[in-house]
Amino acid sequence: MDILNRYKQVRKLTEAICAPLQTEDYVVQPVVDCSPPKWHIGHTTWFFETFILKPYFMGYQEYNTDYNFVFNSYYESVGNRVIRTDRGNLSRPTVAEIYRYREYVDEAMERFLCAEPPTGVKELLILGLNHEEQHQELLYTDIKYILGHNPLFPAYDKNYASPKTEQVEGDEFIPMAEGIYEIGFTGDGFCFDNELNRHKVYLNTYAISPQLVTNEEYLEFMNSGGYHDFRHWHAEGWDWVNKNKIQSPLYWHIINNEWYNYTFHGLGPIKPDDPVCHISYYEAYAYASYKGMRLPTEFEWEAASSKFKWGKSWEWTESAYLPYPGFAKASGAIGEYNGKFMVNQKVLRGASEVTSPGHSRNTYRNFFAPYLQWQFTGIRLAK
Amino acid sequence: MDILNRYKQVRKLTEAICAPLQTEDYVVQPVVDCSPPKWHIGHTTWFFETFILKPYFMGYQEYNTDYNFVFNSYYESVGNRVIRTDRGNLSRPTVAEIYRYREYVDEAMERFLCAEPPTGVKELLILGLNHEEQHQELLYTDIKYILGHNPLFPAYDKNYASPKTEQVEGDEFIPMAEGIYEIGFTGDGFCFDNELNRHKVYLNTYAISPQLVTNEEYLEFMNSGGYHDFRHWHAEGWDWVNKNKIQSPLYWHIINNEWYNYTFHGLGPIKPDDPVCHISYYEAYAYASYKGMRLPTEFEWEAASSKFKWGKSWEWTESAYLPYPGFAKASGAIGEYNGKFMVNQKVLRGASEVTSPGHSRNTYRNFFAPYLQWQFTGIRLAK
Amino acid sequence: MDILNRYKQVRKLTEAICAPLQTEDYVVQPVVDCSPPKWHIGHTTWFFETFILKPYFMGYQEYNTDYNFVFNSYYESVGNRVIRTDRGNLSRPTVAEIYRYREYVDEAMERFLCAEPPTGVKELLILGLNHEEQHQELLYTDIKYILGHNPLFPAYDKNYASPKTEQVEGDEFIPMAEGIYEIGFTGDGFCFDNELNRHKVYLNTYAISPQLVTNEEYLEFMNSGGYHDFRHWHAEGWDWVNKNKIQSPLYWHIINNEWYNYTFHGLGPIKPDDPVCHISYYEAYAYASYKGMRLPTEFEWEAASSKFKWGKSWEWTESAYLPYPGFAKASGAIGEYNGKFMVNQKVLRGASEVTSPGHSRNTYRNFFAPYLQWQFTGIRLAK
Amino acid sequence: MDILNRYKQVRKLTEAICAPLQTEDYVVQPVVDCSPPKWHIGHTTWFFETFILKPYFMGYQEYNTDYNFVFNSYYESVGNRVIRTDRGNLSRPTVAEIYRYREYVDEAMERFLCAEPPTGVKELLILGLNHEEQHQELLYTDIKYILGHNPLFPAYDKNYASPKTEQVEGDEFIPMAEGIYEIGFTGDGFCFDNELNRHKVYLNTYAISPQLVTNEEYLEFMNSGGYHDFRHWHAEGWDWVNKNKIQSPLYWHIINNEWYNYTFHGLGPIKPDDPVCHISYYEAYAYASYKGMRLPTEFEWEAASSKFKWGKSWEWTESAYLPYPGFAKASGAIGEYNGKFMVNQKVLRGASEVTSPGHSRNTYRNFFAPYLQWQFTGIRLAK
C-alpha cells in the first residue's frame, strides 16, 4: 500500500472510533491520565502540521497559531504547553472547529504526498502514523473511562465487537532453556527507538504460561482476601490499595452480591472465562505472589512470544522501562518521544483488544506507571 | 402578572442567557466553584420537579430517577449527591437530553399551574423562581469563567450590553447620623429567610461613598505596590496573595505593559472609569486600608442605601454572614437554603450587572467566601 | 505592685508551667497550630528584647542576631520569620541555651526597670506582660496536645489542680431585656486594642444559661446520633466532621464501650458533671441546634456577664471576630497584634482553667478558627 | 571475632555516632524520609528484642509492651505501627528512657549469647547486626539533615574526619569486554537476600570511569544552565526540578556569589576536588546526559568493580531495583526486609563515607527513590 493510502486509512480509523460519540463526550477529562477525545483529534493533526507540513511543505499556511498552544502534548522544545490537567476545561476550539482543522491538514497532507516526500520525511510520516495508532488505543481507553465513570453507564456502541484472537488449548507452562537470547527489533519495517539496539541477554531456565489469567481465577484471589493480605503486595502497592480503597479491577461493581463490569456494551455480569482486564501492576504482582509465581521479565516474554498467542490485553512484566544497550535519542522534538519516560515505569508487552491492527509486534514495548488501571491490562504468569 | 406567566418568563430568561453558547461550553467546569451550564439547566428544572411536581401534582410521572443523583446540589435530605468536583466530568445526560427534560417539566408545570396551587405551594414556587434567578446570575458568572479562561478568549456575545444604571454625580461621602436603625425585610413581597427578622441595630456616626471604586483608582493601588505591602492585608489575605501569586483582579492581563481585561466582548483594554470588578474580599479590604478607610458593615450599607445608586456590582461589606435575631430555618430540605452557610462567609450587598431584573432589593444578602474573585464584586468605601 | 515585681512574677509563672516537662517535651510540634514549648520560652523573651531593650535601653547588646529569625512569630515588619510549620524541626538552640537567653534578657530588663521607663515604654511593657500571659495559656494548651497525643499518655503533673471557680446554683435561663447596651472596655487598666471603642449595641430580648453544658449533656447528643445528623451542622462543619471522622471532643477515647478522656493527670473516665471541653465551634453550634437553641452573640454574653459565673472554659459565641466601631491599629509591628486576624474567626468569651490569674475580663475577646478543638473551649446556650 | 564481641562492637558504634548530639537533636524529624535519632536507637533495640529475645530466650521479660507500637518500622506482620510521619511528634519515651531500654536488652542479649544460640538464631543475629549497621548509616544521614537544615548550621563534630579511601590516579575510562559475567553474592559470609541468586548476565562492550564526578565538574554543569535545559532530564525529573525549585545539590548555599555547603564541620566553601554528593538520581542522569554519556547499570558496575576504588559515596546506577533470578523471600516478618520495596526504586552501588566499616561489598545493593537527595550519593559515568 502506498504511503498516501496508508495515511488516509489511519486517519479514517481515528474518526471511525469517535463516530459513536456525542459532542459532549469529546470534551470531558475525568482524570488527569485521560485526555478529552477532541484533544486526541486535534493533537494527532497538530503532529503532522508541526513536524511535516510546516518544515517541509513549501507555502503551507498554518491553520491557527494558537493551536500549537492547545494541542502540543509533552514536546517541550516546541513551545509552552497547556498543562495537562487543563485539557478538560477547554470548551473551545469546538469539536466542529477541530474537525475543520483536521480536514484542512488532511487536504494539505494529501497534496503534499502526491509527490515523493524528501529523504527523512517518509520516516517522520511513518512515525506520525504509528503515533496516531497509539492515540487510537488511547481514544478507546479514554472513551471507556469517560462513559464507564458516568452514573448512567451509557454504552459506547451496542454492536461493538472485540477482535477475535486465536484460542489456545491447554495450560501447561511452556519450558524455556537457559542461555543467550537476542532481544530487540530486527528487520526492515518500522520500530520505535526504544526497541533498539537488538542485543544479547542471558536468561536462566524458566517457564511461562500459554494462557492469560481469567476473571474467574482473579475472583478466587479476591474471594480469598487477596486485597487484605499485605504479604502479597509491594509496600507501595499496599499503600495504594489502602489509600484508594481498591477492592477489584477498574470498572467492576458489586450489585446484589454479584460482580458486574462496565464494557463497551454497558454494565453487565462478569464473564468468567474472559482474561482479567484493567488491573494495575501492583495487582498483577500481588496475584502472581498469591499463586506462588511471578510475572515474566520483558526478555522472558519476548524470547517465548512465538510459542503462545497474544494480543488480548497488554501484559504487565516485571521489567522496569529502561534503555537498551546503545539506545540513542533522536535530536530535536522527536527525541522526546520515549527516552524521557524511562524512569518509574513498568514495561507491558503484547497488545490489547483496542490496539490498532498491525500496530504491535513481539518487540514492541509499551510502558505505564505501576498504579494505573485504566489501560486494557492483564496477567500472564511465569515461574 | 400571574404566576404562570411569571414562571414562563423566568424559565425563558435562563434559556436566553445560554443561547450564545456552543454545546461544548455547557459541559466544562474549570474550577470547583463553577458548575457546567448544563448542570444549571438541569438543576433548576430538578428543583421544580422535586419540590413541586412530585409531592403536589397528582399522577406526575418522574422523568428519570437517575436525575436526582445528577442534579441535586447540596440538599442532603433528598439523597446522595454527585460530589461537586465531578460535575465537569459528566458528558451524559447530553445538553439536548437535558433540554428535553426541561421541556417535559415545564409542560407539567404549566398544566399544574392552570389550577390554583394549594396553600404553601405558591410560596415554594416563588422560592423556586428566585432560586432560578440566582442561578441565572451564576450562569453568567460561570460562563464568563469558562470563556475567560480559555486561551482563545472567545467572546460570549459581541452584542452583549450591560444594563444601564443611573449615573451618580459627585463623590462627597454621605454623612449618616448615630442612632437606632431598622434592618431587614418588611412588606408583602418575597424575601429569603436570611433577611428576617427585621430588627433594630445601633449605628455610630459614619459616612459612606456615593461611588464605587473605579479601575483607575484600583490601578493606583496596584502601581503603588499594594499587592506587595503586607500592612494593608489580613494575615489570611496576605497568605492568599502570596500562595496564589495574585497581582490584579481576575480576568486582568498585562500585555506589552498595558492592562487588558476579559469581558463578555472578549479581551480589551481596561476602561478607567468602570467600577473595579472581580476582586476578593481580601483585596477590597486591602484597598480600603490603603486609602485609610474601611468597608461599610451590611447595616451601614442598608441604612444608607436609599441615598446612593447601586446595582453595578455586588459590594463586599465588612460583615460576616450571620443569622439575624429570631432567624429560623424552615423544616425539611428548604431549610437547608441559607442557614447552613452562616460561617466563614462575608456579606455582599447590592446587585451586579448580571443580576436578574427585580431580583435584588436593599435588604437582600448575598454571601461568598472571602477569597473568591469570580463573582462580579466591587468596592464601596466607608469611614 | 510595681512594674518590676509584676515583670518578675509573670516571667516566673511561665517557667513554673514548664517545670514538669522533660527536655524532649519542649521540642516537638505535633500539629501546625501548636508551637514547641521551647519556642514559647524564646519568643516571649524575644518580645521584650525586640520591642523594649533594643530600642530603649542604651548600650544593650543583642544576645544573638540569629534569634530574631528563630523566635519571631507573625511580625512581618520585623524581618523574615521561620515558617510556622518548621518550628518543630529545630533542635537548636537547645532548651538550655534558650533559658540562658531568657536569663540574659531578664537581667537586662531588671537593670532597665530600676529607673522609671520613658513615656510609652510602660504601655509596651504591660502589653508584653499580657502577651506573655497569652502564651502561658498557649503553653498549657500545647503541652496538653503534645502529651495527650503520645501513645503512652504521660501525665503532665499528677498533682495538677485546676483553679476552683464558684459553683452556680440552678439552670433557669437568665432573661435579658431589649434595648441599648454599652459594649467594650472602659476604665483605667490595660485592655487590648480589639476591646475598643466602647460603643452602643441594640439587643433584642434574649435569655442566657447560667451554666455551661456538661459532659453528660454532650454525651446525650453523641448517643442520639448528633455526629451523624447533617441537619444540626453548618455545611462546612459537616464536611469537617466527615473528612476528619470526628466522633467526639478532642482527647476523648472509647475503651471497652466507656468514654475516657486525657487530662493533665493522664487518661481517666469522663466526669459527667464537668463542663464539656475541647470542642470546635462547629460542634458547639451543632449541639445548640440539637437542643433547639443557639449560641449567644458576644454582645449578649458581655451584657449578661455580670449575672453568671464564668472562667471555666472559653465559650464559643455566634459572633465573627470583627473590629468595633472606631477600631484603630497601632502603627508599626505592635499594630499587627489583632487587626490582621479579623476574618474567618469566631469570638470566644470568658476564660478557661488555664488562663493566667487576672488576665481575662468581661470585655476580653479571644478568637479562633471554627474548626479548632485544641483550646479549652466549652458551650453556653442562649435562646 | 566471636558473635558476642561482634554484637557489643556494633552496638557501641551506634552509640558513638550519637555521642556528639544534644538531647534535642534526638527528637526532631524535619522530613518524612528522616527518622529521629532516638527512634533509630530504640528501633534497633526492638529488633533484637522482637526477633531474638522474645521467641528464643526462655524467661525473657518484655521491657514495655507499648514499645512495639512505638519502635516497629515497616513490619506489618508484627502489629500496628506508628505512622511514619508521626515519629517526630513523640517526646516520650525520652532519650534517657530509650537508652535504659537499650541497656536492658543488651544485658539480656549478653546473657543469651553466653551459650551457643540455637540453629537459625545466629543467622537472625547476624541479620540484626547488618540491620543495625544500615541504621548507623541512616543515623549519619538523618543527623546531617537535622543539623544542616537548622538556621544556625551547627557543626556535628568539629573533629569529625571522613574515612580515608585510596586515591586513584588517572581518568582514562576502563574498557570492558562483551560477554557473560557472573553477578551476585558468592562465598561463606553474610549477604542480604537481594544479592541472590548469583546468576549470569550478558554485557555489551562498555567503558566505565575510574573516578567519581567532582564538585568542580558538577559546577560546570550548573553554570552552563544544566538545571534549566529540559533536554537533559527525564520528564519526571524535569517536573521535580521545577516543582521543588532545585538549583543545586542538597546542602549547597550561594552566599555573596560563592557556593558553600554544609558538612559535619558546619558551613564552608565547596571543595572543588571532592566528589559531588547529595544529588538525586534525576540529577545524576541529567549530568551524564549533559556529558553525552550515561550511568552504568548495576551489572556493569559490579563486573568492573575490582578495577577501580569505591567507597566514597553511594553511586546511582541506571538499574531499577528488581529481584534477581531465583530470588525468594524468607517467610514471616524477616521476609519483608527487601522484596516489598522492589518497585520504583533505583539501585545504588558502592558505599559512602558514612557506611560502617566492612558493611558493604561489591555485590551489595542499596536502593532509593529517584528524587531523594538526602543520602551521600554521587556519580560515576559510563559509556
PDB file of N, CA and C in Angstrom, chain D residues 213-219 269-276:
ATOM      1  N   VAL D 213      32.535  11.860  39.710  1.00  0.00           N
ATOM      2  CA  VAL D 213      32.389  13.251  39.267  1.00  0.00           C
ATOM      3  C   VAL D 213      32.649  14.173  40.466  1.00  0.00           C
ATOM      4  N   THR D 214      33.409  15.243  40.238  1.00  0.00           N
ATOM      5  CA  THR D 214      33.772  16.143  41.341  1.00  0.00           C
ATOM      6  C   THR D 214      32.833  17.347  41.426  1.00  0.00           C
ATOM      7  N   ASN D 215      32.914  18.049  42.533  1.00  0.00           N
ATOM      8  CA  ASN D 215      32.155  19.293  42.709  1.00  0.00           C
ATOM      9  C   ASN D 215      32.446  20.271  41.583  1.00  0.00           C
ATOM     10  N   GLU D 216      33.715  20.380  41.214  1.00  0.00           N
ATOM     11  CA  GLU D 216      34.096  21.317  40.161  1.00  0.00           C
ATOM     12  C   GLU D 216      33.421  20.973  38.837  1.00  0.00           C
ATOM     13  N   GLU D 217      33.437  19.698  38.494  1.00  0.00           N
ATOM     14  CA  GLU D 217      32.793  19.271  37.254  1.00  0.00           C
ATOM     15  C   GLU D 217      31.276  19.520  37.314  1.00  0.00           C
ATOM     16  N   TYR D 218      30.718  19.276  38.464  1.00  0.00           N
ATOM     17  CA  TYR D 218      29.269  19.459  38.593  1.00  0.00           C
ATOM     18  C   TYR D 218      28.890  20.938  38.511  1.00  0.00           C
ATOM     19  N   LEU D 219      29.759  21.783  39.082  1.00  0.00           N
ATOM     20  CA  LEU D 219      29.532  23.232  38.995  1.00  0.00           C
ATOM     21  C   LEU D 219      29.513  23.713  37.544  1.00  0.00           C
ATOM     22  N   PRO D 269      33.121  26.781  52.306  1.00  0.00           N
ATOM     23  CA  PRO D 269      33.173  26.825  50.846  1.00  0.00           C
ATOM     24  C   PRO D 269      33.276  25.412  50.260  1.00  0.00           C
ATOM     25  N   ILE D 270      32.687  25.240  49.083  1.00  0.00           N
ATOM     26  CA  ILE D 270      32.762  23.980  48.346  1.00  0.00           C
ATOM     27  C   ILE D 270      34.228  23.612  48.094  1.00  0.00           C
ATOM     28  N   LYS D 271      34.582  22.364  48.291  1.00  0.00           N
ATOM     29  CA  LYS D 271      35.919  21.902  47.898  1.00  0.00           C
ATOM     30  C   LYS D 271      35.846  21.315  46.498  1.00  0.00           C
ATOM     31  N   PRO D 272      36.536  21.945  45.533  1.00  0.00           N
ATOM     32  CA  PRO D 272      36.333  21.577  44.123  1.00  0.00           C
ATOM     33  C   PRO D 272      36.680  20.121  43.814  1.00  0.00           C
ATOM     34  N   ASP D 273      37.666  19.537  44.506  1.00  0.00           N
ATOM     35  CA  ASP D 273      38.112  18.192  44.135  1.00  0.00           C
ATOM     36  C   ASP D 273      37.320  17.073  44.801  1.00  0.00           C
ATOM     37  N   ASP D 274      36.494  17.428  45.770  1.00  0.00           N
ATOM     38  CA  ASP D 274      35.686  16.380  46.414  1.00  0.00           C
ATOM     39  C   ASP D 274      34.643  15.842  45.436  1.00  0.00           C
ATOM     40  N   PRO D 275      34.277  14.569  45.602  1.00  0.00           N
ATOM     41  CA  PRO D 275      33.189  14.046  44.768  1.00  0.00           C
ATOM     42  C   PRO D 275      31.893  14.801  45.073  1.00  0.00           C
ATOM     43  N   VAL D 276      31.138  15.104  44.044  1.00  0.00           N
ATOM     44  CA  VAL D 276      29.843  15.738  44.277  1.00  0.00           C
ATOM     45  C   VAL D 276      28.975  14.764  45.065  1.00  0.00           C
TER      46      VAL D 276
END
